[in-house]
Short mmCIF file of C-alpha atoms and ligand atoms in Angstrom, two decimals:
data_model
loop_
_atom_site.label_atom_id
_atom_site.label_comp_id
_atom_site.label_asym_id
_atom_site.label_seq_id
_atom_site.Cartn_x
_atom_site.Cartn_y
_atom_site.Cartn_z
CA UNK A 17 113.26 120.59 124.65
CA UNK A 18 109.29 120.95 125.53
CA UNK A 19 107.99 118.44 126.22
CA UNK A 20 105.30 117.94 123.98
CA UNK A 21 107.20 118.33 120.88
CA UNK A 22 109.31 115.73 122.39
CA UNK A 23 106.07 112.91 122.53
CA UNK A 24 105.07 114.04 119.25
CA UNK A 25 108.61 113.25 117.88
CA UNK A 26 108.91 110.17 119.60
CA UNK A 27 105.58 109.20 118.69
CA UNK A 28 106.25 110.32 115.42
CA UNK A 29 109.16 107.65 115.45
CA UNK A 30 107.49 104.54 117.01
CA UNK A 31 104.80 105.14 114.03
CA UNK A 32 107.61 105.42 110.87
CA UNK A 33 109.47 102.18 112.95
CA UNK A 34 106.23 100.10 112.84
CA UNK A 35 105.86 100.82 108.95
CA UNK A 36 109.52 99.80 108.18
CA UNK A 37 109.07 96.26 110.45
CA UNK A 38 105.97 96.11 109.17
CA UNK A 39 107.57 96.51 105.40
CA UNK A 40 110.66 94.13 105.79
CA UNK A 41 108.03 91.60 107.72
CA UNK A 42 106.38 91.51 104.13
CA UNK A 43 109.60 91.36 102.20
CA UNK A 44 110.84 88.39 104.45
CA UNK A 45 107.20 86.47 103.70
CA UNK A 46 108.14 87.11 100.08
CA UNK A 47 111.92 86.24 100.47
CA UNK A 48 110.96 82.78 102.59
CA UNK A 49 107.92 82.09 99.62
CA UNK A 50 110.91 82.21 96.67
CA UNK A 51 113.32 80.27 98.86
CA UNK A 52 111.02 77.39 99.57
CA UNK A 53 110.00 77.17 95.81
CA UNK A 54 113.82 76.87 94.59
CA UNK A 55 114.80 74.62 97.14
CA UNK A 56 111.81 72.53 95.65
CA UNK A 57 112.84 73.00 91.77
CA UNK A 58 115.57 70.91 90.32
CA UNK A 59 116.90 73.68 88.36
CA UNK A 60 117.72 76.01 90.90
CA UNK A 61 120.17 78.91 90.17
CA UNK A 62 122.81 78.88 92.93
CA UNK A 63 123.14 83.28 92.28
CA UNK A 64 119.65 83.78 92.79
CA UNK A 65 119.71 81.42 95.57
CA UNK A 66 122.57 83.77 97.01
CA UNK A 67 120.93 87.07 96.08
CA UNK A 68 117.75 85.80 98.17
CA UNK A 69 119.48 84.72 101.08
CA UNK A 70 121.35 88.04 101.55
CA UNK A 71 118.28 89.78 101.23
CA UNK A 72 116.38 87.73 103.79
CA UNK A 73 119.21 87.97 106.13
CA UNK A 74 119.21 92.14 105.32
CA UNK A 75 115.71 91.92 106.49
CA UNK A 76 115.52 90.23 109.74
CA UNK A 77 119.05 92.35 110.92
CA UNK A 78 116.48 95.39 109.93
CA UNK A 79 114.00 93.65 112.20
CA UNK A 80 115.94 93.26 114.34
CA UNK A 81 117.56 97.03 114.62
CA UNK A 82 113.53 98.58 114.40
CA UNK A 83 112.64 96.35 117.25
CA UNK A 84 115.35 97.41 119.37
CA UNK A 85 114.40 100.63 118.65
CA UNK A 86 110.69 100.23 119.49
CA UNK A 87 111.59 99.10 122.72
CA UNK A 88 113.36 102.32 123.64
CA UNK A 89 111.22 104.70 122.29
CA UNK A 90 108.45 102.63 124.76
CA UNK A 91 111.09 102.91 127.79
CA UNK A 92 111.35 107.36 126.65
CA UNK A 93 107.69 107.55 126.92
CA UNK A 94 106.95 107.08 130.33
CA UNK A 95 110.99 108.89 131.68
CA UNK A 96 109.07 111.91 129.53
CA UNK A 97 106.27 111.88 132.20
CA UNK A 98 108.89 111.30 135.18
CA UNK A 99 110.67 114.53 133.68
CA UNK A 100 113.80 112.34 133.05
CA UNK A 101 113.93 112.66 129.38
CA UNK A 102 116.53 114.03 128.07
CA UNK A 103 118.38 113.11 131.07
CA UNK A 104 121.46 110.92 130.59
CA UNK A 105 120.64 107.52 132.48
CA UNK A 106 124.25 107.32 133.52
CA UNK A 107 125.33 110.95 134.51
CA UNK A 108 122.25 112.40 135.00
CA UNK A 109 123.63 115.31 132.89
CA UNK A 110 121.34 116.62 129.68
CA UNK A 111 121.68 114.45 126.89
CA UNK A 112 121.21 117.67 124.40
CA UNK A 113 118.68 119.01 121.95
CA UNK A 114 120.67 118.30 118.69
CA UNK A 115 121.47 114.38 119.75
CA UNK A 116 117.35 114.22 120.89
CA UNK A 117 116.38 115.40 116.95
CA UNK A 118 118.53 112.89 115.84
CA UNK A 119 118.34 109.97 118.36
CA UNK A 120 114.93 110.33 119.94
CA UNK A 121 115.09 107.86 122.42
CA UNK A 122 118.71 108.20 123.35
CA UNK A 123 119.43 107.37 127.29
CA UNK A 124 122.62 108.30 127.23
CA UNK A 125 125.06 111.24 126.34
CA UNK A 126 127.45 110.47 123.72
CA UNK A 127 129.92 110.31 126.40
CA UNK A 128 128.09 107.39 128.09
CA UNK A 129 127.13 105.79 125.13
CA UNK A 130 130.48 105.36 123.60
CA UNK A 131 132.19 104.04 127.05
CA UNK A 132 128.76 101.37 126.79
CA UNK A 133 129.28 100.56 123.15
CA UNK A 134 132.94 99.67 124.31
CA UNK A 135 131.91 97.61 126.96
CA UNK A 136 129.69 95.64 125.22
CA UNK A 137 131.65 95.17 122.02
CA UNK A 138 132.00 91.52 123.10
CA UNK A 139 128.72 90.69 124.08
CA UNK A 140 125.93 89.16 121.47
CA UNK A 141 127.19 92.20 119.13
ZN1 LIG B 203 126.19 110.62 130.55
#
């Protein structure tokens, strides 16, 4: 993959990521506003009440997921300048065109990745 198209994609990313934390930020500042005015009414609705804390919970695990993201798209930048993009952190082998288009910021093969997601199946995830 050139190189270029490769910053432009991952820059590309970084910007759509910041819109959609940017997005669910909002919706949880909305979500938290509703919550704190039914926990102050005496009427509440307990399946509203629900229905608002599954959404608020949907948005900070979407938070969560874009910053994670963000922070490997910054640690791709600079391995694109050390011409180690692309370049599976483990193996060292190429990580391949068609998983770069989908996963911009991918460090691993899919090789590597799944022997990772296995080790850390018991960690905080
Ligand atoms: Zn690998």
């Amino acid at each position: 993959m050139d190189t270029e198209q490769a910053r432009q994609r991952l820059l590309a990313e970084r910007a759509r990521l910041e819109a959609v934390r940017q997005a669910a930020e909002r919706l949880s500042a909305g979500a938290r506003e509703a919550a704190e005015r039914e926990l102050s009414s005496a009427d509440q609705h307990p399946a509203e009440l629900a229905t608002e804390t599954i959404e608020r919970e949907l948005d900070q695990s979407v938070v969560l997921r874009v910053e994670k993201e963000l922070v490997e798209i910054d640690a791709a930048l600079p391995r694109l300048d050390e011409g180690k993009y692309g370049l599976c952190e483990a193996c060292g082998k190429p990580i391949g065109d068609e998983r770069l288009e989908a996963l911009p910021a991918a460090r691993y093969c899919v090789e590597d990745q799944t022997k990772l997601a296995r080790t850390h199946r018991n960690g905080s995830r």
